[in-house]
Short mmCIF file of C-alpha atoms and ligand atoms in Angstrom, two decimals:
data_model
loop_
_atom_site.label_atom_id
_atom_site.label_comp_id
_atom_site.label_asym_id
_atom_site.label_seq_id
_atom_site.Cartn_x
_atom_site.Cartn_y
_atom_site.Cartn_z
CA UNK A 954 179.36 73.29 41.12
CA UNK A 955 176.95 69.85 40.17
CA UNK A 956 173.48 70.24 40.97
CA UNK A 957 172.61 68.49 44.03
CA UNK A 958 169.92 65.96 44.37
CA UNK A 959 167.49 65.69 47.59
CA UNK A 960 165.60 62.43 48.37
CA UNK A 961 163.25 62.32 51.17
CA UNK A 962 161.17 58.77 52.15
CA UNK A 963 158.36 61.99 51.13
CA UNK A 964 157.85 65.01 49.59
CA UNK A 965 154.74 67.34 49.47
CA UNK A 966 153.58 67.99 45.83
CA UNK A 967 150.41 69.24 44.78
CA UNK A 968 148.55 68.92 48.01
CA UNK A 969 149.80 65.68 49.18
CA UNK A 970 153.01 63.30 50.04
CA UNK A 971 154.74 61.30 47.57
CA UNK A 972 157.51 58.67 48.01
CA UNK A 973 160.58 58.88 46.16
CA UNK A 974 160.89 62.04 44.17
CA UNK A 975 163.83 63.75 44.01
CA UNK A 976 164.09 66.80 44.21
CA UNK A 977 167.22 68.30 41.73
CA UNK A 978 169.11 72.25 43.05
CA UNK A 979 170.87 74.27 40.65
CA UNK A 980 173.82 76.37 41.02
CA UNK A 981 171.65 79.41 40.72
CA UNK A 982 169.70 77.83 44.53
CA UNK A 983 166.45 77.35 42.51
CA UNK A 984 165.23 73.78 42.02
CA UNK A 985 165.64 72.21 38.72
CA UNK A 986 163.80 69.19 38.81
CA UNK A 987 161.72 67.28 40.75
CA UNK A 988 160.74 63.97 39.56
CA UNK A 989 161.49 60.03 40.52
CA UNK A 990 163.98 58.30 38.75
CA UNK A 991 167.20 59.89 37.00
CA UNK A 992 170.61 60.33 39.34
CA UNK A 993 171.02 58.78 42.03
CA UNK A 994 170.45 61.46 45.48
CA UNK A 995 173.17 63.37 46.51
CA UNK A 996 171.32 64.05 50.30
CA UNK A 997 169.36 60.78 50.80
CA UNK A 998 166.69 61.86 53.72
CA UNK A 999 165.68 58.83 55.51
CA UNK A 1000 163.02 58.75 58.32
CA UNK A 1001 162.20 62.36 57.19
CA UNK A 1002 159.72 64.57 54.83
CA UNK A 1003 160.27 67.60 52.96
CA UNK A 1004 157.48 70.08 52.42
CA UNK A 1005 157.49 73.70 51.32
CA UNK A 1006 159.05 76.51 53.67
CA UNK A 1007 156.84 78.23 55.07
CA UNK A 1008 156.20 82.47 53.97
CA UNK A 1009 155.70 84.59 57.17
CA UNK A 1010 154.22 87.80 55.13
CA UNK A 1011 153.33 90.04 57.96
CA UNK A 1012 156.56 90.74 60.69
CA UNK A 1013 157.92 93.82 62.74
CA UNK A 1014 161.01 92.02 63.74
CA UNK A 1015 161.96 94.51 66.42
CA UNK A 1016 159.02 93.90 68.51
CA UNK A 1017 160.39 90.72 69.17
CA UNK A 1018 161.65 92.52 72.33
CA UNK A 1019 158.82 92.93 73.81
CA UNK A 1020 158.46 89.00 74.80
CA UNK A 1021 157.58 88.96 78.23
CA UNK A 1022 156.44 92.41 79.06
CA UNK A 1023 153.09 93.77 78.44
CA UNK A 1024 151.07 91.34 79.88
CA UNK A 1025 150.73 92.45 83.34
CA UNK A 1026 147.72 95.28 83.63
CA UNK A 1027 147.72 96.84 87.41
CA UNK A 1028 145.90 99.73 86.48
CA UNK A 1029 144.84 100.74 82.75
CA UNK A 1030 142.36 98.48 80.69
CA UNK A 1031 144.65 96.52 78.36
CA UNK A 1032 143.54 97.54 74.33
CA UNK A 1033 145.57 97.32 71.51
CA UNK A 1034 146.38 101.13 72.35
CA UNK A 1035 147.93 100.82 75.61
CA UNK A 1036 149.79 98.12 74.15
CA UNK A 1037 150.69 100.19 71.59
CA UNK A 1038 152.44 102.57 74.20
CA UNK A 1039 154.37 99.74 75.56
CA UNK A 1040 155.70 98.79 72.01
CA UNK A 1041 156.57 103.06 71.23
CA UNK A 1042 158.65 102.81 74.88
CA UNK A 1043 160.37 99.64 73.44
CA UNK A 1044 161.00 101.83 70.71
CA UNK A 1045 162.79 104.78 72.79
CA UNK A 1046 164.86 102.25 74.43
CA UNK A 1047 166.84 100.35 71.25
CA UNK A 1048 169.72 101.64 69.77
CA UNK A 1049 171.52 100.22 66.41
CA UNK A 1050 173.33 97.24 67.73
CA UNK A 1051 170.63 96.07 70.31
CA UNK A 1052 168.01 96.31 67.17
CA UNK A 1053 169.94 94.28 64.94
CA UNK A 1054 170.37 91.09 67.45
CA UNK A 1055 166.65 91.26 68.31
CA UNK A 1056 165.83 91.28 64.60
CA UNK A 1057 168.72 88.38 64.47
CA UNK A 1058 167.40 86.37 66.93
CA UNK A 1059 163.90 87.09 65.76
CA UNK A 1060 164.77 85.65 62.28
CA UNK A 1061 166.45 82.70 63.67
CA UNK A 1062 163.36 81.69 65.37
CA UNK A 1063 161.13 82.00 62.51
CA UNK A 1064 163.79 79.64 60.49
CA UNK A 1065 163.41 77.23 63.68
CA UNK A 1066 160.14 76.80 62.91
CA UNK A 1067 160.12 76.26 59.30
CA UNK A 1068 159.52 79.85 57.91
CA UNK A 1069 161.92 80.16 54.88
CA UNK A 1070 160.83 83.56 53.79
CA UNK A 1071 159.54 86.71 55.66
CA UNK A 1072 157.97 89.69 54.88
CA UNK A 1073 159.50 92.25 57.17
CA UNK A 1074 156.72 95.17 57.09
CA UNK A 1075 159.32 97.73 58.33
CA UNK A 1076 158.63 101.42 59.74
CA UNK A 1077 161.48 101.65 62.29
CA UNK A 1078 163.82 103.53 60.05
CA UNK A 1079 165.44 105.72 62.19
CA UNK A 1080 168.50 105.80 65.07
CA UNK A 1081 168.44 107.79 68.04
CA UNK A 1082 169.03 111.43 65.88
CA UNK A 1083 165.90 110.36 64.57
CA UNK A 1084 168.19 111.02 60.99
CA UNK A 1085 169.40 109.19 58.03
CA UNK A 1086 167.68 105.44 57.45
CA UNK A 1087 170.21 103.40 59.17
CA UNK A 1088 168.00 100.49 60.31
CA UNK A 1089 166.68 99.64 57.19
CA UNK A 1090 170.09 98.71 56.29
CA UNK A 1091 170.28 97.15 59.71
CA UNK A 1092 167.21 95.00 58.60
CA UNK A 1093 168.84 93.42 55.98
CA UNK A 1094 172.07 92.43 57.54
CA UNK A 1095 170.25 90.77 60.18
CA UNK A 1096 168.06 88.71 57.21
CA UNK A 1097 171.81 88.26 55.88
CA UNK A 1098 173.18 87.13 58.93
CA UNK A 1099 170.25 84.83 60.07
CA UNK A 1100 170.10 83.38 56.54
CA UNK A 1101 166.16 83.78 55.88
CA UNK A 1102 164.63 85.28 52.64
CA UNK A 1103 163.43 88.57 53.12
CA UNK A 1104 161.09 90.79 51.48
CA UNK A 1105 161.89 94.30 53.07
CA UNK A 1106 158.21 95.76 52.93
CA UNK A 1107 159.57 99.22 53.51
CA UNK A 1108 157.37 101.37 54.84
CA UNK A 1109 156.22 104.77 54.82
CA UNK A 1110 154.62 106.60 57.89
CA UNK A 1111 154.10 110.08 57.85
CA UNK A 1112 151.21 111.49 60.14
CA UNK A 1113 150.85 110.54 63.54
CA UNK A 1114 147.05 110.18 63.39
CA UNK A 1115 145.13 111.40 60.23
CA UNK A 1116 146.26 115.38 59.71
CA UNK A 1117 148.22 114.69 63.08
CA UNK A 1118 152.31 115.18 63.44
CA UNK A 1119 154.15 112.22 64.24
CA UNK A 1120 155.01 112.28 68.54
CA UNK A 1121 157.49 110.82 70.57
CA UNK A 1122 158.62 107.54 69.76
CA UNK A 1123 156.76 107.68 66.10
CA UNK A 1124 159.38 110.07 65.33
CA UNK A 1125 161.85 107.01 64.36
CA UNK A 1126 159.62 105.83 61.49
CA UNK A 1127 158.93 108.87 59.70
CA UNK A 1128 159.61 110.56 56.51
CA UNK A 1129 159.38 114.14 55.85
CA UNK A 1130 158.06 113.65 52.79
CA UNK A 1131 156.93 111.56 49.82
CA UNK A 1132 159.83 112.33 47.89
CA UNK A 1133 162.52 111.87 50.76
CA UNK A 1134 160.74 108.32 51.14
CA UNK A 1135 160.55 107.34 47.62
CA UNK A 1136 164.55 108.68 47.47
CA UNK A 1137 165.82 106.19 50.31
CA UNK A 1138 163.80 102.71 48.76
CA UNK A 1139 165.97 104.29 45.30
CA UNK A 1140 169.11 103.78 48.02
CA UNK A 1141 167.58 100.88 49.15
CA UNK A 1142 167.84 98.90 46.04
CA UNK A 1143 171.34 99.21 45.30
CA UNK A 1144 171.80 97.28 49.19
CA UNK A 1145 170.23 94.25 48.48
CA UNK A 1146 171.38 90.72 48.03
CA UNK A 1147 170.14 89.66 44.25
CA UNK A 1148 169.76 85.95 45.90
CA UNK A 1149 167.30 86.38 49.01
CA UNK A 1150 166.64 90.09 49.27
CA UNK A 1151 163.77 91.92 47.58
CA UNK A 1152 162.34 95.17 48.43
CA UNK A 1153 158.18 95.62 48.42
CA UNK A 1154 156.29 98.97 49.58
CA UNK A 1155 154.01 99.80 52.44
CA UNK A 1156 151.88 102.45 53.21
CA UNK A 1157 151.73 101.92 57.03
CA UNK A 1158 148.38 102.73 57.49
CA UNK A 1159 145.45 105.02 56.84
CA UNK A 1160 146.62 106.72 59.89
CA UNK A 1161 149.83 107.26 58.96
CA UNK A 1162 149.95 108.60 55.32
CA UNK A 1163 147.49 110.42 53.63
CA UNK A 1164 145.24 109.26 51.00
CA UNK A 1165 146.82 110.95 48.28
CA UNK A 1166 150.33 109.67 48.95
CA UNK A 1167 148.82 106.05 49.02
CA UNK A 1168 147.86 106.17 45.76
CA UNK A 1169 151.27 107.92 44.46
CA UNK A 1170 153.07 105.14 46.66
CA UNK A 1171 150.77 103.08 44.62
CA UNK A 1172 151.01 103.80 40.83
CA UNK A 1173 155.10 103.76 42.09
CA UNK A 1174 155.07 100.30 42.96
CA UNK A 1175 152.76 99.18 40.16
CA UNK A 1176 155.39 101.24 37.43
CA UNK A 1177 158.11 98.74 39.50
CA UNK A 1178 156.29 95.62 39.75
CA UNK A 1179 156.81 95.64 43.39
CA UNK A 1180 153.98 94.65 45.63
CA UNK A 1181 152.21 97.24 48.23
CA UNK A 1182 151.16 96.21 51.83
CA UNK A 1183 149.09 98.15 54.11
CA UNK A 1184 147.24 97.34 57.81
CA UNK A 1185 144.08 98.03 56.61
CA UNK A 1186 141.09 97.82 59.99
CA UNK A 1187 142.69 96.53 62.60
CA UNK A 1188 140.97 98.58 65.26
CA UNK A 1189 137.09 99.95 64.75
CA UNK A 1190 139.01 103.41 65.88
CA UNK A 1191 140.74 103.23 62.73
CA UNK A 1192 137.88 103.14 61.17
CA UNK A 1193 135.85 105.56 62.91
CA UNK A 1194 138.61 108.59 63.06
CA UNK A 1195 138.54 107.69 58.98
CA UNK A 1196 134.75 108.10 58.27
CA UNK A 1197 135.21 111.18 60.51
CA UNK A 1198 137.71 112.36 58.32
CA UNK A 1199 137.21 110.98 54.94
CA UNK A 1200 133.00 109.93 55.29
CA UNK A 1201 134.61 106.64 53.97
CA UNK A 1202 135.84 103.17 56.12
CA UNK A 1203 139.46 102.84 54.84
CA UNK A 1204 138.93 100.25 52.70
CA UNK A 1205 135.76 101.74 51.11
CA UNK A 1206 138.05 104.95 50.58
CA UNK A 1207 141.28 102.72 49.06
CA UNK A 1208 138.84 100.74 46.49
CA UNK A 1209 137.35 103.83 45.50
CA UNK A 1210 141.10 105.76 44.85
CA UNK A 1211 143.38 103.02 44.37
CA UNK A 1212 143.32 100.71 41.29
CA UNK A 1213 144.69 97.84 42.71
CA UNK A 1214 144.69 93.92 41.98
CA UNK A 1215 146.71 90.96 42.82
CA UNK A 1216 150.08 93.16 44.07
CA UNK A 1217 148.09 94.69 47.34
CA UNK A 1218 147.81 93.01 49.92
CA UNK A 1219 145.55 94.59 53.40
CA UNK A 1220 147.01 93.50 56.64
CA UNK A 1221 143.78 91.84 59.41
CA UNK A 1222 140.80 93.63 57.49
CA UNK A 1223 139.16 92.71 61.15
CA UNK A 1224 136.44 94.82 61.06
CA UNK A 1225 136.14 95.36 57.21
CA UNK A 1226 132.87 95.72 55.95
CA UNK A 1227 131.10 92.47 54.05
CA UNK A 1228 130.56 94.43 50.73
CA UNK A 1229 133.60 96.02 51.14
CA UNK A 1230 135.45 92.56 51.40
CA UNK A 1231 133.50 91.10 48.87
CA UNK A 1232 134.89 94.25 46.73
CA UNK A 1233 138.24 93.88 47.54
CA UNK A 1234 138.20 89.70 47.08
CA UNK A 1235 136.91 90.56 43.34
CA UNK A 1236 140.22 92.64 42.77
CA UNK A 1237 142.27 89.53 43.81
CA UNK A 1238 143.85 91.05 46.36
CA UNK A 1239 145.36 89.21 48.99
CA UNK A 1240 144.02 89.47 52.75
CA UNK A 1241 146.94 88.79 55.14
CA UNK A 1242 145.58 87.52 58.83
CA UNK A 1243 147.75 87.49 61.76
CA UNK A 1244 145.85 85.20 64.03
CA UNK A 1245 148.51 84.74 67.38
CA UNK A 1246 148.61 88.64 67.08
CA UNK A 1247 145.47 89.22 66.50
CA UNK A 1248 144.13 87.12 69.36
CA UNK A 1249 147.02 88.49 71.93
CA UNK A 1250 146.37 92.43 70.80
CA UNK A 1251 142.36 91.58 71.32
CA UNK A 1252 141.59 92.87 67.89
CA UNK A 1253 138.70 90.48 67.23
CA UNK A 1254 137.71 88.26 64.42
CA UNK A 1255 137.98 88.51 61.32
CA UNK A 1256 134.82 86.99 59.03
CA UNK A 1257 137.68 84.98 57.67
CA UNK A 1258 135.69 81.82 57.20
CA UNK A 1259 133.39 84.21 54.34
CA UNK A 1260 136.63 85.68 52.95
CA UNK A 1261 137.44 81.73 52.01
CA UNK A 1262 134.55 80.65 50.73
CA UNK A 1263 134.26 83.48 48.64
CA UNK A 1264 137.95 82.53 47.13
CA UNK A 1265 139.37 85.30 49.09
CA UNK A 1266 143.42 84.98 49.05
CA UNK A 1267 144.18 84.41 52.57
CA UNK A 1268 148.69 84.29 54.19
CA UNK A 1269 149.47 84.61 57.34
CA UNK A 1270 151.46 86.65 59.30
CA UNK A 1271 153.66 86.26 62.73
CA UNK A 1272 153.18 90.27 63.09
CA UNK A 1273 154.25 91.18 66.64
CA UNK A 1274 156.44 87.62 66.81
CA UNK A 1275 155.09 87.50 70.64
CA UNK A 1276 155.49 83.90 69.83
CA UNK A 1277 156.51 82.25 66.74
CA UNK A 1278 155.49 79.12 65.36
CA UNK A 1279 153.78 79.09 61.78
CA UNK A 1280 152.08 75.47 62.27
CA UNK A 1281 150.17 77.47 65.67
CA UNK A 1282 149.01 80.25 63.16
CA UNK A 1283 147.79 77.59 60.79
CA UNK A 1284 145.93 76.05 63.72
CA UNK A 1285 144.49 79.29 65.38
CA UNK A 1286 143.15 80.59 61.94
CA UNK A 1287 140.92 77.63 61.72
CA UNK A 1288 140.38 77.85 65.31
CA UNK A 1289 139.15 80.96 65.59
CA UNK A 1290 136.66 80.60 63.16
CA UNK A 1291 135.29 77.60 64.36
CA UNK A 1292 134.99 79.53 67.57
CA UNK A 1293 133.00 81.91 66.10
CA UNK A 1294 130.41 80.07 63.74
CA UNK A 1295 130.32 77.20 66.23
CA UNK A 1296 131.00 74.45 63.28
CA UNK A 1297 134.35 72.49 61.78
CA UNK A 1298 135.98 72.54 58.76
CA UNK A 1299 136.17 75.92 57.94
CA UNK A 1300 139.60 76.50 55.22
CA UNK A 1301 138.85 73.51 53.67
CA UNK A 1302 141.60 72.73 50.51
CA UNK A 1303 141.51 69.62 48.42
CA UNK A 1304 139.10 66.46 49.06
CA UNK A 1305 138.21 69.11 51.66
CA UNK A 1306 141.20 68.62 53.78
CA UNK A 1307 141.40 71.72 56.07
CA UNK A 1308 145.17 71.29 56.52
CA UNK A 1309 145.85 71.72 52.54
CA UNK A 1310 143.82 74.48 52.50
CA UNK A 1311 146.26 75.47 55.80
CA UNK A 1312 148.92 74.57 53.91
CA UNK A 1313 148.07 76.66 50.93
CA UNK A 1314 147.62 80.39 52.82
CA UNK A 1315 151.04 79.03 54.97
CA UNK A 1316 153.48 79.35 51.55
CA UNK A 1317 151.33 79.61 47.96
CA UNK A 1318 149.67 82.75 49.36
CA UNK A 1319 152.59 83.96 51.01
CA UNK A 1320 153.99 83.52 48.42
CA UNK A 1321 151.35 85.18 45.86
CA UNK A 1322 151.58 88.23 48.76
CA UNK A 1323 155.63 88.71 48.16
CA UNK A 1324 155.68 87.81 44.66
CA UNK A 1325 158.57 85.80 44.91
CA UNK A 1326 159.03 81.87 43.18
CA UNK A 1327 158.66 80.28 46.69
CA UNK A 1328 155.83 78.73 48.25
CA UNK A 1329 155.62 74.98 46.55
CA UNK A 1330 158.47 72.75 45.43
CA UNK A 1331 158.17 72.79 41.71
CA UNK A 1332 160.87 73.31 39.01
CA UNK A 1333 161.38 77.52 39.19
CA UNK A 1334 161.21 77.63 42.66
CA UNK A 1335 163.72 79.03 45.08
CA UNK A 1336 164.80 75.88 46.88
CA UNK A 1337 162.77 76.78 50.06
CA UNK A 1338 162.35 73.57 51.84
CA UNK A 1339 161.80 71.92 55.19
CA UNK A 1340 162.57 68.72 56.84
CA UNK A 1341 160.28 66.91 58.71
CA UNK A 1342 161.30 64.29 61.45
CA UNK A 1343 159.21 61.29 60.96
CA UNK A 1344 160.42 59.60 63.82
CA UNK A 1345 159.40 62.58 66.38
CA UNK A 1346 157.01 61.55 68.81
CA UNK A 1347 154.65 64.09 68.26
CA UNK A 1348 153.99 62.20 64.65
CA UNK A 1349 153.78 58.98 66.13
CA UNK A 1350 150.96 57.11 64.44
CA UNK A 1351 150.95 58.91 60.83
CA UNK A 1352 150.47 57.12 57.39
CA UNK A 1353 150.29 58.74 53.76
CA UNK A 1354 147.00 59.85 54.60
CA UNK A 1355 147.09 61.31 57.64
CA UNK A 1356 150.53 62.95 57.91
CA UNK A 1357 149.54 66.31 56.83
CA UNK A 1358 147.14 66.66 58.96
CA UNK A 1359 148.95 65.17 62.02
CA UNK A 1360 151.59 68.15 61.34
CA UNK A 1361 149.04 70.86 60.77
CA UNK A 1362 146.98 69.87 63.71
CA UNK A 1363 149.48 68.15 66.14
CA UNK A 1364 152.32 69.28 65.82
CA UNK A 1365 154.79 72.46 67.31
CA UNK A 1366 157.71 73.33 65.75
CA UNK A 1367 159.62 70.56 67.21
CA UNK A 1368 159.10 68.40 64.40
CA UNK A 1369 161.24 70.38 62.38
CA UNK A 1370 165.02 68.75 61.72
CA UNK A 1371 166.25 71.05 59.55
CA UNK A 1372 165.56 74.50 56.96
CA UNK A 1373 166.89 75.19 53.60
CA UNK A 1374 166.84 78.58 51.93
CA UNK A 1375 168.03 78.99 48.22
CA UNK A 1376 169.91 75.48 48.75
CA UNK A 1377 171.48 76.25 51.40
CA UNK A 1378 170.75 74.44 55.12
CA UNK A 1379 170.35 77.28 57.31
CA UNK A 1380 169.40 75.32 60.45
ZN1 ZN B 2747 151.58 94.78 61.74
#
């Protein structure tokens, strides 16, 4: 098969638009070249845009299903924890085939809105026997079926609270051990797709495996060059029941165990400590904020805005995918802070542009947080690409200039005409 040639009236490169650069797909779905001049286009894009697909690096698929319940509160106060009940009875209630269409129709909506590549932190492992790891298999037909890049963070989850069994509907995510987890991600491997599959490790939470089995899970993935995720201080419960435990905040207690750099990346860090961030940010770890989740859970507020300024490697995540739309995220990061410290113009990027900066945590970071060659259009890449409608009316008005930032801060997902993963149009 020729290589195929894209041409756009514009394509973002290197934090801003440029006309006519084409933009060259090998056989292999990565992009060759991307320059102006040389063969004529074999897709000539008018009236449209192509920018970077967006990398969604914090999802639980499944609780896609919970759209439209749990926001109702006759009696109980609603906290993350009695959510948290309502999301373990969604749980009880899925089998194998009513799991994989949510997870379908969950990765179809991300692609909708421009998200190319997710990062599918995944602890439901288990069918109704509670036996076997069916759904992780389950996981990655749905990724296959909906045609989005996937990351399977595969996750282990072991205690129920710190020293506490697993109950109820946690029984589905568990592993008996360290070695019966480690075993499956072995199994795991030989399932994927070598084109848009990838499989990354997770140690759920402090609450969920023991200290000493994060750092084994650890050195593991760092022997593999895989990457490690972990919700690390969501809740100030988390870390209270930890200092009980441990006399340590989580995150004091992983920086002191765990040697880790640029492949770990801590889920919120809501209530982390300041020197403990500023820690953490000198290890070049990656921070990954979940803002739409984060708001609808009532978690809090991150100190985000420091974490940037202090070159902090913020992605984003669509985490409970309540609702799904990667240009709100964008928006509600910045928001949030803003907020908070009462001021504007808080992830500012290049020539101070908040919506590069935006931009950046949207796919580079992502990116950065998967380790996978996605995130900017550049020779190497995966293709990974989106097309935006220049003609939509929510655009209406744009030039060079402003165009970024009319996406970034006016537009929803309706803007989008169509996705391409690994050279292939997907929607
Ligand atoms: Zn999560």
């Amino acid at each position: 098969m020729s290589d195929r040639i894209i041409e756009a009236d514009w394509t973002y490169l290197d934090g801003q638009f440029e006309a006519g650069l084409r933009v060259q797909v090998g056989a292999d779905g990565r992009i060759s070249r991307v320059g102006s001049g040389g063969d004529e286009p074999t897709e000539r894009l008018s009236g449209c845009a192509l920018i970077p697909g967006f990398v969604n690096a914090h999802s639980h698929a499944f609780q896609r299903g919970l759209r439209g319940m749990a926001e109702t509160f006759p009696q109980k106060s609603g906290n993350f924890w009695v959510w948290r009940d309502e999301m373990y009875r969604l749980v009880g209630e899925l089998g194998p085939e009513r799991f994989h269409d949510v997870c379908v129709q969950c990765f179809r909506e991300m692609l909708r809105c421009g998200i190319t590549t997710v990062g599918e932190f995944h602890y439901f492992h288990h069918d109704e026997t509670c036996g076997g790891f069916a759904f992780d298999e389950l996981v990655l037909s749905a990724a296959r079926h909906a045609g989005i890049r996937i990351v399977l963070l595969n996750a282990c989850y072991m205690t129920g609270d710190i020293g506490q069994p697993l109950e109820g509907g946690q029984r589905r995510f568990g592993s008996v051990s360290y070695e019966q987890f480690i075993e499956n991600v072995e199994r795991i491997d030989t399932l994927l797709d070598g084109d848009t599959q990838r499989q990354g490790l997770v140690a759920h939470s402090i609450r969920a495996v023991p200290i000493d089995d994060i750092v084994r899970l650890h050195a593991y993935a760092s022997k593999r060059s895989m990457v490690l995720h972990m919700h690390v201080e969501e809740q100030q419960r988390e870390i209270d029941m930890c200092l009980l435990h441990h006399k340590m905040r989580p995150m004091e207690l992983l920086i002191e165990r765990m040697p880790f750099g640029r492949e770990f990346t801590a889920v919120h860090c809501t209530h982390t400590d300041p020197g403990d961030m500023t820690q953490f940010i000198n290890r070049g770890a990656n921070i990954c904020i979940c803002p739409l989740t984060e708001a609808n859970l009532g978690d809090g507020i991150s100190a985000a805005a420091k974490m940037w300024a202090d070159g902090g490697a913020i992605c984003l995540g669509t985490d409970s995918n309540n609702r799904i739309d990667m240009l709100e995220e964008m928006r509600l990061l910045e928001y949030g802070q803003r907020l908070r410290h009462e001021g504007r113009g808080v992830f500012k990027g290049r020539g101070g542009s908040v919506a590069e900066g935006l931009m950046r945590c949207a796919t580079e970071v992502g990116a950065r947080s998967l380790n996978i060659d996605t995130g900017s259009i550049a020779p190497g890449q995966h293709a990974d690409v989106v097309v935006i409608d220049l003609n939509a009316p929510q655009l209406a008005g744009w030039t060079r200039e402003s165009l970024l930032t009319s996406l970034v801060f006016g537009c929803d997902a309706g803007v989008i005409k169509n996705v391409c993963v690994g050279g292939n149009w997907v929607f």
